[in-house]
Coordinates of C-alpha atoms in Angstrom, one line a residue:
M1 CA 33.1 15.4 -35.0
S2 CA 30.8 16.5 -37.4
K3 CA 27.5 18.9 -36.8
N4 CA 24.9 17.2 -38.4
S5 CA 27.3 13.7 -35.2
L6 CA 26.6 16.4 -32.3
I7 CA 23.4 16.9 -33.4
I8 CA 22.2 13.4 -33.1
I9 CA 23.8 13.0 -30.2
C10 CA 22.5 15.5 -27.9
C11 CA 18.3 14.4 -29.8
I12 CA 19.9 10.8 -28.6
L13 CA 21.1 12.2 -25.0
S14 CA 17.8 14.9 -24.8
V15 CA 15.4 11.6 -25.6
V16 CA 17.5 9.2 -22.8
I17 CA 17.7 11.1 -20.3
A18 CA 13.1 12.2 -21.1
V19 CA 12.7 8.0 -20.8
L20 CA 14.9 8.1 -18.0
V21 CA 13.2 10.7 -15.9
H22 CA 9.4 8.7 -16.9
M23 CA 10.2 6.1 -15.7
L24 CA 11.7 7.2 -12.2
K25 CA 8.5 9.1 -12.2
E26 CA 6.2 6.2 -12.4
F27 CA 8.7 4.6 -11.0
K28 CA 7.5 6.7 -7.3
W29 CA 3.5 6.3 -8.7
Y30 CA 4.0 3.0 -8.0
Q31 CA 5.8 3.0 -4.9
K32 CA 3.3 4.8 -3.5
S33 CA 0.2 3.0 -4.5
Y34 CA 1.9 -0.4 -3.0
Y35 CA 2.8 1.1 0.6
E36 CA -0.3 2.3 -0.1
L37 CA -2.2 -0.7 -0.1
A38 CA 0.7 -2.3 2.4
N39 CA -0.7 0.1 4.8
K40 CA -4.8 -0.2 3.5
I41 CA -3.9 -4.7 4.5
A42 CA -2.2 -3.8 7.7
K43 CA -5.3 -1.4 8.6
D44 CA -8.1 -4.1 8.1
R45 CA -6.3 -6.9 9.8
R46 CA -6.5 -5.1 12.6
D47 CA -9.4 -3.4 12.0
R48 CA -11.1 -7.3 12.0
K49 CA -8.9 -8.7 14.9
M50 CA -11.1 -6.3 17.2
L51 CA -14.0 -6.9 15.7
V52 CA -13.5 -10.9 16.4
R53 CA -12.4 -10.1 20.1
A54 CA -15.5 -7.8 20.3
D55 CA -17.3 -10.2 19.8
R56 CA -15.8 -13.5 21.7
E57 CA -16.3 -9.8 24.4
M58 CA -20.1 -10.0 23.8
I59 CA -20.5 -13.3 24.0
K60 CA -18.5 -13.9 26.7
S61 CA -20.6 -11.2 28.6
E62 CA -23.5 -13.1 26.8
I63 CA -23.0 -16.6 28.7
D64 CA -21.5 -15.1 32.2
K65 CA -25.3 -13.5 32.3
K66 CA -26.9 -16.0 31.6
I67 CA -24.6 -18.4 34.0
S68 CA -25.1 -15.9 36.5
S69 CA -30.1 -15.5 35.8
N70 CA -29.5 -19.3 35.6
S71 CA -27.6 -19.5 39.7

C-alpha cells in the first residue's frame, strides 16, 4: 500500500467513527426524551384519575348531606 492510500483509509475511518459517535449521541438524546415524555404521560393519567375520584367522592358526600338533611 502506498502512503496516500493509507492516509485516505485513515480519513475515511475517522469520518465513519465520528458519524457513529454522533448517531449514538442523538439516539441517547432521543431515548431520554422518549422516556421523559412517557413518564409525563403516565403522571398526567394518574393525576387525572385522582381528580376524577376526588370529584366522585365530593358528589357522593354532597348527595349524602342532602339525603340526611331531608330525613
